[in-house]
mmCIF file of C-alpha atoms in Angstrom:
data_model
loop_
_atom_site.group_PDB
_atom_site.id
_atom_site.type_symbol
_atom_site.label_atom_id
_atom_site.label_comp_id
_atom_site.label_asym_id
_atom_site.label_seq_id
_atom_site.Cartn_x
_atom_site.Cartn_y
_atom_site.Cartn_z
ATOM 1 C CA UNK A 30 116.684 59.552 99.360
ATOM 2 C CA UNK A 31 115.740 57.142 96.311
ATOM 3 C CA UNK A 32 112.635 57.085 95.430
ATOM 4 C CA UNK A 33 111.015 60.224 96.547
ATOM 5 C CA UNK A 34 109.541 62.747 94.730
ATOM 6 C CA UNK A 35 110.248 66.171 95.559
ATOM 7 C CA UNK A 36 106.905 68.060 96.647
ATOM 8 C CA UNK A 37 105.366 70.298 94.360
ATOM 9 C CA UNK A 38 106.532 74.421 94.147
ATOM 10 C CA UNK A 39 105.413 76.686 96.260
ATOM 11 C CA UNK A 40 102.731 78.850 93.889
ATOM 12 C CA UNK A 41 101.750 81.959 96.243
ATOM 13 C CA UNK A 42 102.114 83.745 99.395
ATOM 14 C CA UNK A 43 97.811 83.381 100.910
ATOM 15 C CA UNK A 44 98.417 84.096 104.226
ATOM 16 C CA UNK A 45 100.387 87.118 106.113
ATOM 17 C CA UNK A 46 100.107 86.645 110.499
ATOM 18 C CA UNK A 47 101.592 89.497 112.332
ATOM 19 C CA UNK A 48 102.525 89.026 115.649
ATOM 20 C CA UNK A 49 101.238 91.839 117.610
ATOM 21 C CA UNK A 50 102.140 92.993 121.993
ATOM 22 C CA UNK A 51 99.155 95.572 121.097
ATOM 23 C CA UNK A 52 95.868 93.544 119.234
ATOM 24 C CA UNK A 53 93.374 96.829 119.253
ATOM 25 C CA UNK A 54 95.988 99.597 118.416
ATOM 26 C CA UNK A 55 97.012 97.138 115.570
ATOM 27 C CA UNK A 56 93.252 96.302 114.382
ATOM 28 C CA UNK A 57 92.540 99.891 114.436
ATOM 29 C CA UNK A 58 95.843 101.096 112.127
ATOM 30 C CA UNK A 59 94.480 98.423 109.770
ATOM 31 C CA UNK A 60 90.747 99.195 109.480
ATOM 32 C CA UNK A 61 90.791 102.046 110.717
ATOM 33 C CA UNK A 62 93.601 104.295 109.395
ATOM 34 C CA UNK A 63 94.193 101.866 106.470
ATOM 35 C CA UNK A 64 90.918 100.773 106.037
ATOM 36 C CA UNK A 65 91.623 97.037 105.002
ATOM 37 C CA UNK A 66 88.356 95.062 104.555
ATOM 38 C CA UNK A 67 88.269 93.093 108.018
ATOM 39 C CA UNK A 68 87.615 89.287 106.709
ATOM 40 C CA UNK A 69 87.557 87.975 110.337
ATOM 41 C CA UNK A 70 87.305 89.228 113.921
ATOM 42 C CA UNK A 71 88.144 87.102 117.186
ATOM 43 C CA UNK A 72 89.538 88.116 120.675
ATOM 44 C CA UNK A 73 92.971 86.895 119.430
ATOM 45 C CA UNK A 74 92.326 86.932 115.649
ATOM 46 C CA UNK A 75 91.850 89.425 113.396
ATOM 47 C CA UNK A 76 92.022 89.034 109.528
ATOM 48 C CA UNK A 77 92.091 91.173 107.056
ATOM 49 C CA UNK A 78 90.887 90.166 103.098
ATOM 50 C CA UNK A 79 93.048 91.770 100.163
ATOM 51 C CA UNK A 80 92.212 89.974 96.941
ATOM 52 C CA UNK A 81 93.915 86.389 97.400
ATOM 53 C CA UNK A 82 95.722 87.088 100.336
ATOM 54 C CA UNK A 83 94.707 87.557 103.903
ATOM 55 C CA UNK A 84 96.727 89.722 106.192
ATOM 56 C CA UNK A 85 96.430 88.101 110.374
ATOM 57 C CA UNK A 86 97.212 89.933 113.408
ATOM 58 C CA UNK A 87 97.493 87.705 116.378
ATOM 59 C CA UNK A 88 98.957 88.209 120.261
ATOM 60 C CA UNK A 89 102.686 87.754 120.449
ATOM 61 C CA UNK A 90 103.095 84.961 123.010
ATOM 62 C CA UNK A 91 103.134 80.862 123.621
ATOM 63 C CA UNK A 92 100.533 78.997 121.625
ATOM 64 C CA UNK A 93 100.344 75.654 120.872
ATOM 65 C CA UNK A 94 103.335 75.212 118.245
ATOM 66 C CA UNK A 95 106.070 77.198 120.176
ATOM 67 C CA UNK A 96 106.706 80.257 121.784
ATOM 68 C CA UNK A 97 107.245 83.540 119.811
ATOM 69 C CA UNK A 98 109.732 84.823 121.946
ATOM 70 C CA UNK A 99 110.358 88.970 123.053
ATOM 71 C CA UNK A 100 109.982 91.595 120.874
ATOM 72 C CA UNK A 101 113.363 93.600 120.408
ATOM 73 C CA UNK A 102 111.750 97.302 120.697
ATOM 74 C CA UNK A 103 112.725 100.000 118.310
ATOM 75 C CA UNK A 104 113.397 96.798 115.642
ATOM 76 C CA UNK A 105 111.164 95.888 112.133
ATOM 77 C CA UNK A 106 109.742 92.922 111.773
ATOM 78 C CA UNK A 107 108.285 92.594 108.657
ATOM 79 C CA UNK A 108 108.045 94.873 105.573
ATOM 80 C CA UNK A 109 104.315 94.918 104.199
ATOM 81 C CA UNK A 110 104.255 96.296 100.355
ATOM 82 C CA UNK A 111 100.733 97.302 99.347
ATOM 83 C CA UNK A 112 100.066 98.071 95.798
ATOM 84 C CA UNK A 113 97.769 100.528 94.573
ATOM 85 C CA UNK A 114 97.188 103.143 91.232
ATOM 86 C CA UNK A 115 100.029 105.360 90.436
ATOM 87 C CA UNK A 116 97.972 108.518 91.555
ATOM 88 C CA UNK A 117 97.178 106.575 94.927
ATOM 89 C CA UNK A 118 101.018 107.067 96.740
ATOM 90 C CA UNK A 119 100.233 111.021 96.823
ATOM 91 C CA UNK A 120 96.390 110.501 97.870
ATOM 92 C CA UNK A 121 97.425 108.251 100.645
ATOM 93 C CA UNK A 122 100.182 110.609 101.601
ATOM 94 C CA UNK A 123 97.759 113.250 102.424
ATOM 95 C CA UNK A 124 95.135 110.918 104.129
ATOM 96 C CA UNK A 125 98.442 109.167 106.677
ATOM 97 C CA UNK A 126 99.938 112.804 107.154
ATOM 98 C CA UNK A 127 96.172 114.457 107.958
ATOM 99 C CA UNK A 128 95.604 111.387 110.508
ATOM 100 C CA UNK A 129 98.481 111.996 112.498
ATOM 101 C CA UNK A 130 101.117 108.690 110.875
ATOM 102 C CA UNK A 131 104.629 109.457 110.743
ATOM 103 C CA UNK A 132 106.248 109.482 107.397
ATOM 104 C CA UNK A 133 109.594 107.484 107.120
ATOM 105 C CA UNK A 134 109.853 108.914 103.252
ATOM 106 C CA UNK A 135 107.494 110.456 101.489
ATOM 107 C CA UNK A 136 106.237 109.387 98.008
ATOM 108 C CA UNK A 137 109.815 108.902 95.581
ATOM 109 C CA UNK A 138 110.174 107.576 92.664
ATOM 110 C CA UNK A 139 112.453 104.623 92.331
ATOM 111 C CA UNK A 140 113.159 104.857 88.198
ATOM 112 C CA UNK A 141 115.129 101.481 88.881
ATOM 113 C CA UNK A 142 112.457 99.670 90.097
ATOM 114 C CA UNK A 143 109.690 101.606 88.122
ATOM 115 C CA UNK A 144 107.536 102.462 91.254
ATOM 116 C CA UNK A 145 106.796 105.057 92.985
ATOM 117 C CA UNK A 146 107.047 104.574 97.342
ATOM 118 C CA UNK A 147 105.568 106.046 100.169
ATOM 119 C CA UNK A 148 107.314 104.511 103.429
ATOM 120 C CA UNK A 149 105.910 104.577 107.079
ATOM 121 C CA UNK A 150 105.537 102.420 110.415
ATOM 122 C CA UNK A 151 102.520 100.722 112.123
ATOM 123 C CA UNK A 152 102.106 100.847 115.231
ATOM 124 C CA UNK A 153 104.366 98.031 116.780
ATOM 125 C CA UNK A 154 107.351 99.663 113.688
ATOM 126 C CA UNK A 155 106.718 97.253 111.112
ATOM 127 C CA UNK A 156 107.680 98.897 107.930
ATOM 128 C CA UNK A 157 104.751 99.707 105.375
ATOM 129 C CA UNK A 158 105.015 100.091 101.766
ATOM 130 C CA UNK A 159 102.129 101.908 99.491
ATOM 131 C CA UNK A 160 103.637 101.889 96.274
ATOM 132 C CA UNK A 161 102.484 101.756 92.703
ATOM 133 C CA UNK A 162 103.873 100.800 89.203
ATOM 134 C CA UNK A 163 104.641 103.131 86.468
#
């Protein structure tokens, strides 16, 4: 069209929302076995604050913009990447293993990429990252 100006770039990512089928179990992997700082805390909304970016869990369902649709069990459907200090992947190996967390891969590291990865699943088998850079 002439004589429109394109909008401005996109700058950051501020705001993560997982859809959830199970709200507790996935408040309590966050705070609990993760122990994210919990920003916000409502029957169907529960935030999480990490720096500049807040991490959502909400119901999986119809709401007021659309409807989310099924969940296709035994499928991802995000990949969260958390970042933390190079000696960190091991220490949170221990603490996931000692509270019972599955381990997709244990802590690798990716000389490509120059990070080191710890992989596992939350509860609903979205795929978590902790991984630091060396």
């Amino acid at each position: 069209m002439a004589g429109t100006m394109a909008p401005p770039a996109i700058e950051s990512l501020g705001h993560t929302i997982l859809l959830c089928r199970d709200l507790p179990g996935m408040r309590a992997f966050y705070q609990d076995i993760l122990g994210l700082p919990l920003a916000e805390d409502r029957e169907t909304w529960v935030s999480f604050r990490l720096g500049a970016t807040m991490l959502t869990l909400r119901p999986r369902g119809a709401w007021s913009v659309c409807d989310d649709g099924p969940w296709p069990p035994g499928s991802a459907a995000i990949q969260l990447a958390f970042q933390v200090p190079l000696a960190g992947v091991d220490a949170w190996h221990r603490l996931l293993e000692a509270r019972g967390v599955p381990i997709l891969r244990a802590p690798t590291d990716l000389p490509q990429w120059r990070h080191r990865t710890l992989f596992f699943r939350d509860p609903e088998d979205n795929i978590i990252e902790i991984y630091a850079e060396y």
